PDB file of C-alpha atoms and ligand atoms in Angstrom:
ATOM      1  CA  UNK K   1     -13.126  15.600   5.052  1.00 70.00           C
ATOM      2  CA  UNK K   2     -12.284  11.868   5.306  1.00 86.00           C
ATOM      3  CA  UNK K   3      -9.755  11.166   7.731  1.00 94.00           C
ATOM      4  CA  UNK K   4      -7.192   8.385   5.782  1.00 97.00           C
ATOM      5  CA  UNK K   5      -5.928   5.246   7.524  1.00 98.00           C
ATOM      6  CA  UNK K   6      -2.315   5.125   8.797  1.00 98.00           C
ATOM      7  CA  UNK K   7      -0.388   2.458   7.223  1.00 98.00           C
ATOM      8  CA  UNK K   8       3.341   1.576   8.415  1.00 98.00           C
ATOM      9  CA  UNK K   9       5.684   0.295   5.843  1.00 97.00           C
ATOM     10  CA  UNK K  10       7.649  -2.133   7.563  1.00 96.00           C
ATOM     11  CA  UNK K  11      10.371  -2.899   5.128  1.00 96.00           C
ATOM     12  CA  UNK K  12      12.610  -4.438   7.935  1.00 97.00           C
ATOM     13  CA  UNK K  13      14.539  -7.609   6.915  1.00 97.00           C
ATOM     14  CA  UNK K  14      13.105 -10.398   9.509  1.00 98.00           C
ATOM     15  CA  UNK K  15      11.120 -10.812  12.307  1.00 98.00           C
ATOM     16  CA  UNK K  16      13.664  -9.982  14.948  1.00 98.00           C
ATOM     17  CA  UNK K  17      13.538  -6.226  13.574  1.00 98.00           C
ATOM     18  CA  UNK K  18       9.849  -6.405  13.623  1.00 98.00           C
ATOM     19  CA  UNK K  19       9.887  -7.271  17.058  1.00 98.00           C
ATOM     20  CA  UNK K  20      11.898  -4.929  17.810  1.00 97.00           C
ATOM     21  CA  UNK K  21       9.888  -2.169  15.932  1.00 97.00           C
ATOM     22  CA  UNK K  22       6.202  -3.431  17.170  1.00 97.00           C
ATOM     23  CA  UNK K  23       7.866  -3.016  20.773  1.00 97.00           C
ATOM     24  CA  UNK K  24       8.125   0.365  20.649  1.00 97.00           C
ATOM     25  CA  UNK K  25       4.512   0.727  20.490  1.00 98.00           C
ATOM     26  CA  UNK K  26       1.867   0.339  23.363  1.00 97.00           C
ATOM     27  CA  UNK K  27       0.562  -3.033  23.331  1.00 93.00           C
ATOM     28  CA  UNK K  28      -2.865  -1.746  23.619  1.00 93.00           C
ATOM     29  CA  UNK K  29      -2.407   0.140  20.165  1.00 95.00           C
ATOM     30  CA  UNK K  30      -4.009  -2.277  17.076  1.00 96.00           C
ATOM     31  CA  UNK K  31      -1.352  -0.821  13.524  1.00 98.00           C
ATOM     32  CA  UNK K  32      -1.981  -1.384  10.442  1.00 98.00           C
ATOM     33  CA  UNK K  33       0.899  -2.945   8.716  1.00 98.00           C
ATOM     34  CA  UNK K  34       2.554  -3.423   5.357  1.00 98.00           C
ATOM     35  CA  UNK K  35       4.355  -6.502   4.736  1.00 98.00           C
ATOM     36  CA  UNK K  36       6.578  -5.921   1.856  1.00 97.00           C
ATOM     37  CA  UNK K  37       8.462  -8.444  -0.384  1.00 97.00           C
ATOM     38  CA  UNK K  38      11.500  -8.091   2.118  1.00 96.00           C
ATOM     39  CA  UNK K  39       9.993  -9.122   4.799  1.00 98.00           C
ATOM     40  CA  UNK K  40       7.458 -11.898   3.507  1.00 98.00           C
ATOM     41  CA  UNK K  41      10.258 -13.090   0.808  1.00 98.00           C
ATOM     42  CA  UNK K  42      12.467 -14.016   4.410  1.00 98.00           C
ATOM     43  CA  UNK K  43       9.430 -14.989   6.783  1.00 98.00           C
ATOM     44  CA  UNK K  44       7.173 -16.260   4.711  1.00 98.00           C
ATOM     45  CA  UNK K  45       3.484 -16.606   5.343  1.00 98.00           C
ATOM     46  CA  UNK K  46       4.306 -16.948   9.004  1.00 98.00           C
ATOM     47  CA  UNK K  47       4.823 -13.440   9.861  1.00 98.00           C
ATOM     48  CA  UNK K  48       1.769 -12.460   8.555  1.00 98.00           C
ATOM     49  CA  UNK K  49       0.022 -15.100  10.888  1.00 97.00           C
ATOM     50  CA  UNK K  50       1.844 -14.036  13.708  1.00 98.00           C
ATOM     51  CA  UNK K  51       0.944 -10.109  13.114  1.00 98.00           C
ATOM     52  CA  UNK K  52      -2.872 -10.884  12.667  1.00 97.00           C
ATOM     53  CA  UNK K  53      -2.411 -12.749  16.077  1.00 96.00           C
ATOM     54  CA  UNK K  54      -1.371  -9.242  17.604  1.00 96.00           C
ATOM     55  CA  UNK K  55      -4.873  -7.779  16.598  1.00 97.00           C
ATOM     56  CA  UNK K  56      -2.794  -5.782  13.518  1.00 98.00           C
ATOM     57  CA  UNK K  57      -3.862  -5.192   9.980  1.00 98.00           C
ATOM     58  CA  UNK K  58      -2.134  -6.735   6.974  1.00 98.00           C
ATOM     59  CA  UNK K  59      -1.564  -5.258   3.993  1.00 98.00           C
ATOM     60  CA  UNK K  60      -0.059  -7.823   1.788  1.00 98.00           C
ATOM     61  CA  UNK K  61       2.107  -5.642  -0.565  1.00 98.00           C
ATOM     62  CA  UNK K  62       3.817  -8.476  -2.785  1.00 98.00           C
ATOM     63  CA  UNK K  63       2.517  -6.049  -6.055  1.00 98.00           C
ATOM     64  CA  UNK K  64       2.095  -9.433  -8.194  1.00 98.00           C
ATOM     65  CA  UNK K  65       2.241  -9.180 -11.922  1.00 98.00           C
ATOM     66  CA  UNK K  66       1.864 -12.638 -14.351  1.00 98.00           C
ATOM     67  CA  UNK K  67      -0.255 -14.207 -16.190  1.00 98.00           C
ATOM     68  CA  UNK K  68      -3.638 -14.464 -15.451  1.00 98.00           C
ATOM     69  CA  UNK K  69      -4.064 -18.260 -14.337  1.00 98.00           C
ATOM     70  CA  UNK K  70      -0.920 -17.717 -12.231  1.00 98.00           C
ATOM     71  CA  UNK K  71      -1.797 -14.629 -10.210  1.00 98.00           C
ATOM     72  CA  UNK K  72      -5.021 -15.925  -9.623  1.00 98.00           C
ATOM     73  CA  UNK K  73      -3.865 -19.197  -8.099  1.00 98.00           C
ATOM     74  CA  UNK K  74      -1.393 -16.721  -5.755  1.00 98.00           C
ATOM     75  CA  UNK K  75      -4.280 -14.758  -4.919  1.00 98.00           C
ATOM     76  CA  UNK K  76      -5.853 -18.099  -3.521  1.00 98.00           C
ATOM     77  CA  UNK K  77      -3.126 -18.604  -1.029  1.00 98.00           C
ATOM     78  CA  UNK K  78      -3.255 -14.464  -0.071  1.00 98.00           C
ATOM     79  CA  UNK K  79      -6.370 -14.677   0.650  1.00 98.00           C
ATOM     80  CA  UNK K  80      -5.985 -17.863   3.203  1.00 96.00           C
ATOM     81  CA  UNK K  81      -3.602 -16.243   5.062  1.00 96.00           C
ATOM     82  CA  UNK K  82      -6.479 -14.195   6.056  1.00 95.00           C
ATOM     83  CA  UNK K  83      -5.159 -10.287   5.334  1.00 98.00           C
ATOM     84  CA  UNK K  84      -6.923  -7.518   5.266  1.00 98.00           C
ATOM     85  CA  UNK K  85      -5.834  -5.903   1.915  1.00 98.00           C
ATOM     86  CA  UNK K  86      -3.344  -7.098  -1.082  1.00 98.00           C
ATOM     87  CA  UNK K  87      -2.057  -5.485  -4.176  1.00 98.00           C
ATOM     88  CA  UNK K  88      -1.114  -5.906  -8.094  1.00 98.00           C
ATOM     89  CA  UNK K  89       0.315  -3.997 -11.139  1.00 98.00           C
ATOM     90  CA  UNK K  90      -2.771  -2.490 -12.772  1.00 98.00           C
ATOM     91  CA  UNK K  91      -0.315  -3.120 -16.029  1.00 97.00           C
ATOM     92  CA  UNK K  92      -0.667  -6.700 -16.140  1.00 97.00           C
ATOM     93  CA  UNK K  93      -4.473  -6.068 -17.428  1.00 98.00           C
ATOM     94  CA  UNK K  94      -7.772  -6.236 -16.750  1.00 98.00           C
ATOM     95  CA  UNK K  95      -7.731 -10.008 -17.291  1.00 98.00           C
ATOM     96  CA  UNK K  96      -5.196 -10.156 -14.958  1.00 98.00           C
ATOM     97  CA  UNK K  97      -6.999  -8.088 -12.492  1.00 98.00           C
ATOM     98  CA  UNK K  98     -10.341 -10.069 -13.137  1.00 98.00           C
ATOM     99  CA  UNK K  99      -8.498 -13.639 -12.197  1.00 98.00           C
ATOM    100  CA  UNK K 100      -7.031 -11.852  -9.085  1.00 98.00           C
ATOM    101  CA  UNK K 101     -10.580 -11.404  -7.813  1.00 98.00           C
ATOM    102  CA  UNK K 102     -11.959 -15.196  -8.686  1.00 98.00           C
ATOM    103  CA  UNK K 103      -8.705 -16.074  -6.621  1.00 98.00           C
ATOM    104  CA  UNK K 104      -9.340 -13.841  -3.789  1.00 98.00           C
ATOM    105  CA  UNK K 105     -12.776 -15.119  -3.598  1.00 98.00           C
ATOM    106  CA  UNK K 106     -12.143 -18.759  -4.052  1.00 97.00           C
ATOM    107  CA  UNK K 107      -9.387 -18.594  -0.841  1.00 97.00           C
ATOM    108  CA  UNK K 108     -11.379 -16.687   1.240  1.00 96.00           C
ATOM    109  CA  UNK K 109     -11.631 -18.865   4.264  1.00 78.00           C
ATOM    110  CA  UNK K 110     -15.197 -17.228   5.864  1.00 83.00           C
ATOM    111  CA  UNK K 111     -16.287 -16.358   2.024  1.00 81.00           C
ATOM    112  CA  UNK K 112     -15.045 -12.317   2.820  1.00 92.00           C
ATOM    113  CA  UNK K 113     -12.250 -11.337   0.531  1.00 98.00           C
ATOM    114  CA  UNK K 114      -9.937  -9.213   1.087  1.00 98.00           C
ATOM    115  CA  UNK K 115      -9.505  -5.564  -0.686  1.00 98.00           C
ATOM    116  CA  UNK K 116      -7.512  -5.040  -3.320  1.00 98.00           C
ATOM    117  CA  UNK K 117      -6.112  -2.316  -5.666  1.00 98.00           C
ATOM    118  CA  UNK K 118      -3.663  -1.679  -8.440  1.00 98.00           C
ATOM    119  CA  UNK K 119      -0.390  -0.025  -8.543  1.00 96.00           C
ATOM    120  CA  UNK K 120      -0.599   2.358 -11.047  1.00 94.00           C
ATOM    121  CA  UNK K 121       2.518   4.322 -11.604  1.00 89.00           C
ATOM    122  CA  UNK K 122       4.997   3.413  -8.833  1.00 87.00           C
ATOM    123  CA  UNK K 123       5.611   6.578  -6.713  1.00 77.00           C
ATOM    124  CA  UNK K 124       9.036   6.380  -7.285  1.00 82.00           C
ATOM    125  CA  UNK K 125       8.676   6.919 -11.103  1.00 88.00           C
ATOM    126  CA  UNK K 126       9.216  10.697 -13.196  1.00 91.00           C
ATOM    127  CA  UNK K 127       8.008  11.744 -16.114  1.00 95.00           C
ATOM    128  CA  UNK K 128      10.957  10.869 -17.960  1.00 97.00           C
ATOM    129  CA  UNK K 129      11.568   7.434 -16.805  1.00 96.00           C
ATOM    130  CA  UNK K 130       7.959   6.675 -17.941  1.00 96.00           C
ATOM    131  CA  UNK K 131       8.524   8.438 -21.148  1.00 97.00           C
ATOM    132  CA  UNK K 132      11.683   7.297 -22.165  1.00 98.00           C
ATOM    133  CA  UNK K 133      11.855   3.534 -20.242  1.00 97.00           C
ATOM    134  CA  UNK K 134       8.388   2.624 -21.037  1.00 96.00           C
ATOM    135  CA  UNK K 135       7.073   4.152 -23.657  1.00 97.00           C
ATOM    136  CA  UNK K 136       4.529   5.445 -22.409  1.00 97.00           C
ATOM    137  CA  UNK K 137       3.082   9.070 -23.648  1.00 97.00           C
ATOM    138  CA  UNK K 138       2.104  12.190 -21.387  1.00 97.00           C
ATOM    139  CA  UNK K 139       2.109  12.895 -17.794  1.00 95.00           C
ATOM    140  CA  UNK K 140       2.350  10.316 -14.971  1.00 91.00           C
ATOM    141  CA  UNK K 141      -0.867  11.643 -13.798  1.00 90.00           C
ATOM    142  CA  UNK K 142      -2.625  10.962 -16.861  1.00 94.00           C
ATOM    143  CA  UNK K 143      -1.118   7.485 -17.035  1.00 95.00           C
ATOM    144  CA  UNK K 144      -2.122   6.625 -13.191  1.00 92.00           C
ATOM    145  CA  UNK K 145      -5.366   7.798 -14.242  1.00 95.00           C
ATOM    146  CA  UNK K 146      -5.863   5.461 -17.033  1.00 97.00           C
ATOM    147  CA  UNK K 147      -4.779   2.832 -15.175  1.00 97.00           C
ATOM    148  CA  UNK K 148      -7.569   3.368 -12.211  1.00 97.00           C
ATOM    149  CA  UNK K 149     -10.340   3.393 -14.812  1.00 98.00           C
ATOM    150  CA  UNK K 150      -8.771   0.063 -16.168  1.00 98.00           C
ATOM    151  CA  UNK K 151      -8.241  -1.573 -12.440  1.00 98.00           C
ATOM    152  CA  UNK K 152     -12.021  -0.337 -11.685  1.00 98.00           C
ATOM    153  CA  UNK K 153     -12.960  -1.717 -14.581  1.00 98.00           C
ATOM    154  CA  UNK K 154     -12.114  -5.286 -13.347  1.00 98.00           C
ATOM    155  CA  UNK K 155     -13.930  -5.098 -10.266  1.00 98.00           C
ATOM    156  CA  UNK K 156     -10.967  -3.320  -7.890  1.00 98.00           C
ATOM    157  CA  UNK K 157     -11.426  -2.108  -4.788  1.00 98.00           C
ATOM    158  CA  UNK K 158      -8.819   1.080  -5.785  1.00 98.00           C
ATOM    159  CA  UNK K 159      -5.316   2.042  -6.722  1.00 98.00           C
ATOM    160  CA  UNK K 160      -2.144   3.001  -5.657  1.00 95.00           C
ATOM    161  CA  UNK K 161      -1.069   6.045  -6.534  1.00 91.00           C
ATOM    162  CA  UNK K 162       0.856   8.802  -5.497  1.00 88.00           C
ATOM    163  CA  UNK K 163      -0.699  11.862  -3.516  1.00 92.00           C
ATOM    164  CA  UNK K 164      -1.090  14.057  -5.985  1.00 89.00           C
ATOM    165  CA  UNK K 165      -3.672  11.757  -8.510  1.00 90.00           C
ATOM    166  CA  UNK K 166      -5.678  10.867  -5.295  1.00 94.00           C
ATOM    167  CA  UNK K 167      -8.814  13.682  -6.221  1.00 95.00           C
ATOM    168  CA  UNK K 168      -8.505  13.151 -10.090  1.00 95.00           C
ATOM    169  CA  UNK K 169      -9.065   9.160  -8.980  1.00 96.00           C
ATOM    170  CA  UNK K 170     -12.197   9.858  -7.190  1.00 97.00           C
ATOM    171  CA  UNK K 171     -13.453  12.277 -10.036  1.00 96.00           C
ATOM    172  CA  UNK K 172     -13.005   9.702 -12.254  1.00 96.00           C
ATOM    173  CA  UNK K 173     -13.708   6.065 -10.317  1.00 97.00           C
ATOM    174  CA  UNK K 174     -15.742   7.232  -7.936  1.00 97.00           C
ATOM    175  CA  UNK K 175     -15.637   8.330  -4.048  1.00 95.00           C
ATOM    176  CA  UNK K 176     -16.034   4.263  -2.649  1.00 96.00           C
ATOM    177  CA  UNK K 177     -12.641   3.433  -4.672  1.00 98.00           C
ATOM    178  CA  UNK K 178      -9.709   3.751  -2.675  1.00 98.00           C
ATOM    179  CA  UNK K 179      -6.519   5.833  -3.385  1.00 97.00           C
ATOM    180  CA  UNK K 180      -3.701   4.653  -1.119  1.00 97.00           C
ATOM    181  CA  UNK K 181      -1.146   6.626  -1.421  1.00 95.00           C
ATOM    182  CA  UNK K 182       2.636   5.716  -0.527  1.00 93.00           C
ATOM    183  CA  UNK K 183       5.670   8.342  -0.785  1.00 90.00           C
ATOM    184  CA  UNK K 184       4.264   9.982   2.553  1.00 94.00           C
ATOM    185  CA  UNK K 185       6.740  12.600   4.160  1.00 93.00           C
ATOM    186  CA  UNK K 186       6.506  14.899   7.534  1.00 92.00           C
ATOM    187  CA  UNK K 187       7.510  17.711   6.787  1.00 87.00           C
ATOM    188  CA  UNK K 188      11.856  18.463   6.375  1.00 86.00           C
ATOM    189  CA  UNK K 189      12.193  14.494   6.196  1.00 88.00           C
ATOM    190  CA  UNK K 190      14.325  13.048   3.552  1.00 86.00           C
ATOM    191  CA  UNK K 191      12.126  12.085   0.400  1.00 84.00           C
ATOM    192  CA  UNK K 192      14.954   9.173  -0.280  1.00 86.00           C
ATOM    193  CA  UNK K 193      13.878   7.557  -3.208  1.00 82.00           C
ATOM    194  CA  UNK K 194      10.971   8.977  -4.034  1.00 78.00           C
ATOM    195  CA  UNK K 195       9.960  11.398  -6.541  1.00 79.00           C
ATOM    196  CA  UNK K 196       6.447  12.170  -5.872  1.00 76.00           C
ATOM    197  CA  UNK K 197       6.071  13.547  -2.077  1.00 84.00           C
ATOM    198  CA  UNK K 198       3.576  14.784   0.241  1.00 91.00           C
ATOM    199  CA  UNK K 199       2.537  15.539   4.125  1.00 95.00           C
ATOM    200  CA  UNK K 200      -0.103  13.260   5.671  1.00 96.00           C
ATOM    201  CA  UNK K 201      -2.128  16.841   6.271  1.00 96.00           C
ATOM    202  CA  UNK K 202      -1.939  16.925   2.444  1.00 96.00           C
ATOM    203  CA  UNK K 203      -2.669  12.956   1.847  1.00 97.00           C
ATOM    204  CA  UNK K 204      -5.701  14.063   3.452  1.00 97.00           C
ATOM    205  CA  UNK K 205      -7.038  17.499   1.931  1.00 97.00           C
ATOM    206  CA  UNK K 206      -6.615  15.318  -1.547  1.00 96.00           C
ATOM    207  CA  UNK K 207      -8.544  12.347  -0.177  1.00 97.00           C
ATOM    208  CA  UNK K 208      -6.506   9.788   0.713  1.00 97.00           C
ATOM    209  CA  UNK K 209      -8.434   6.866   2.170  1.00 98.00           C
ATOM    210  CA  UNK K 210      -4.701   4.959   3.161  1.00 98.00           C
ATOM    211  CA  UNK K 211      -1.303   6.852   3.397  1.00 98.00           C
ATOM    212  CA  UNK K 212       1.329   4.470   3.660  1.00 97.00           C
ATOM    213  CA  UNK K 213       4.452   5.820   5.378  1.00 96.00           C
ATOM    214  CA  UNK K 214       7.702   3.744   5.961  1.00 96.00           C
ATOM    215  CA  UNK K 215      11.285   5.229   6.456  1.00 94.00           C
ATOM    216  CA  UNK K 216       9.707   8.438   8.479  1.00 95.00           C
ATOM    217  CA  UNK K 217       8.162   6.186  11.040  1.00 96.00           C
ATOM    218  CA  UNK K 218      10.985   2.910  10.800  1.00 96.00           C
ATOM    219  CA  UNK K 219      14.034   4.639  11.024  1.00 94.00           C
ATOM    220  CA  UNK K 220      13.048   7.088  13.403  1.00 95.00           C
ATOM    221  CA  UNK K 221      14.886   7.007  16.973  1.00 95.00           C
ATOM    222  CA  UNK K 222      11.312   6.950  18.241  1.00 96.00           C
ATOM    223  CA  UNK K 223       8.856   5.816  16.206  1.00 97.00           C
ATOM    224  CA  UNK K 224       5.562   5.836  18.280  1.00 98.00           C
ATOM    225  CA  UNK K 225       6.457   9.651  18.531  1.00 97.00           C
ATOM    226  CA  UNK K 226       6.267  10.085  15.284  1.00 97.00           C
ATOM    227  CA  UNK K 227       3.102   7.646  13.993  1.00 97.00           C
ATOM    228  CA  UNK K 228       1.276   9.995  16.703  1.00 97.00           C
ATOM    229  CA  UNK K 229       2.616  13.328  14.711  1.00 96.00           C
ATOM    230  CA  UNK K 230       1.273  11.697  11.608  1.00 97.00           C
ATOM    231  CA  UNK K 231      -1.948  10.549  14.058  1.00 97.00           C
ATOM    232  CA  UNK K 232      -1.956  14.985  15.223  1.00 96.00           C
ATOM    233  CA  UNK K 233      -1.606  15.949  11.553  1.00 95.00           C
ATOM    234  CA  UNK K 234      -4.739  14.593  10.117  1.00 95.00           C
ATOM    235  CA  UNK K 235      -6.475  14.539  12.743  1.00 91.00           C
TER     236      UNK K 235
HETATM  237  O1  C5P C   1       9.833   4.448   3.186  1.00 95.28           O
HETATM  238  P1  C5P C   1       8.693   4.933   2.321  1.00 95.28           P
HETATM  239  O2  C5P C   1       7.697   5.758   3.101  1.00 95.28           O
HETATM  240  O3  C5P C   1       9.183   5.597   1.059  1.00 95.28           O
HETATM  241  O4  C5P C   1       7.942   3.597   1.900  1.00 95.28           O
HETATM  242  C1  C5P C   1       6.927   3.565   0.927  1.00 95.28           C
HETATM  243  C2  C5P C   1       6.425   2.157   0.788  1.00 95.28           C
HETATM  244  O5  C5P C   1       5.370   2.148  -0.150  1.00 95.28           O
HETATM  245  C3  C5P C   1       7.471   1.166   0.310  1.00 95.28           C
HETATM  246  O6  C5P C   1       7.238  -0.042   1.017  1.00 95.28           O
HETATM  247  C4  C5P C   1       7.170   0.973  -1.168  1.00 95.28           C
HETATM  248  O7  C5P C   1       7.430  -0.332  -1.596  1.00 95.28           O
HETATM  249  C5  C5P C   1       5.655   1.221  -1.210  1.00 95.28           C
HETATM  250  N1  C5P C   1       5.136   1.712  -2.486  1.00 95.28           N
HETATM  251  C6  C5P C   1       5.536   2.902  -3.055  1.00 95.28           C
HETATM  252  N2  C5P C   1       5.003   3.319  -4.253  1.00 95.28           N
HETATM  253  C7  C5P C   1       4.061   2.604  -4.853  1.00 95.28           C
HETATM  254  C8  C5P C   1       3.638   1.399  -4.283  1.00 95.28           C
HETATM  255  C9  C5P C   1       4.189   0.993  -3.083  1.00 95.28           C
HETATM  256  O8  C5P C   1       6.374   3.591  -2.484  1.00 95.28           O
HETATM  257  N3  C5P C   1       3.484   3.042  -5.962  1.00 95.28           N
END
């Protein structure tokens, strides 16, 4: 059984709290983080920059969705910042998804690009709200699902998805296309906003390649305690 990445969801307002947050951890230990449209929408390319210089990750989580001449000229600046992974709404197309690429690969700096995947049903989202709110038919499963064969489709490196579509994604896309999965909970923590739950120990009996896990870790009085609980449970 694969054993996923850790990702930390740093949706902390400025670079102050990230300092304080990144403090907490050894020095020695290299994160993976997510830089959310808080942070980067206050610090700007910057904090990415500064990150990378601390030997972390970056996963660029600004979840762009526009036309396709416009999201492909972001994608050119994402991918000169140099980070490591970066997302979009699989519902702005496969067009859309297609320019994101050419982007990627015309910023790339050393010709590398970076990896990136759809959201395809935000993990926040129920049954009804899809239903009802946008019109869309059936199960959220089924509408994740059609989503990964759309972003793979395009050329995408995976999706986003919640837990519990991660094996039907592989079934269907393959084994090599990621599932990241956000909405990541230890066990008796609060699910907050989010609908669609699940343990790191069952991110990865369902095949997570990335669980992404915020509030747990962030607002915990000690958060290196708990990224190594997450660290114990899938190990
Ligand atoms: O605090 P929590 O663990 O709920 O954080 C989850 C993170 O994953 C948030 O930063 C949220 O924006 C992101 N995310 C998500 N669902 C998606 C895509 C991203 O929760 N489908």
């Amino acid at each position: 059984m694969n054993k996923p990445e850790i990702i930390i969801a740093m949706d902390l307002p400025n670079k102050e709290a990230v300092d304080l947050f990144i403090n907490q951890f050894p020095v020695s230990e290299s994160l993976y983080l997510k830089v959310g449209m808080e942070l980067y929408y206050k610090e700007g390319p910057a904090i990415v920059t500064y990150l990378k210089e601390k030997g972390h990750r970056i996963f660029l989580d600004l979840k762009m969705h526009d036309i396709p001449n416009t999201v492909k000229s972001a994608m050119r600046q994402v991918a000169s910042l140099g980070v490591d992974l970066t997302n979009l709404h699989a519902a702005g197309g496969k067009k859309m998804m297609e320019a994101a690429i050419e982007g990627l690969i015309e910023g790339s700096p050393d010709g590398k690009r970076p990896l990136i995947i759809a959201v395809t049903q935000l993990t926040s989202t129920s049954k009804e709200q899809m239903n009802e709110e946008q019109g869309i038919l059936g199960t959220v499963a089924d509408s994740a699902l059609n989503y990964a064969k759309v972003a793979k489709a395009a050329g995408l490196d995976g999706v986003v998805c919640s837990v519990h579509e991660a094996q039907k994604v592989h079934e269907t896309c393959g084994e090599g296309f990621i599932a990241l999965t956000p909405g990541i909970r230890l066990a008796g923590d609060d699910a907050h906003d989010q609908t669609r739950v699940a343990t790191p120990k069952r991110g990865k009996e369902e095949g997570s390649n990335y669980i992404v896990i915020g509030r747990s870790i962030t607002c915990a009085e000690n958060p290196y305690d708990v990224y190594q609980r997450v660290q114990g449970e899938i190990e």
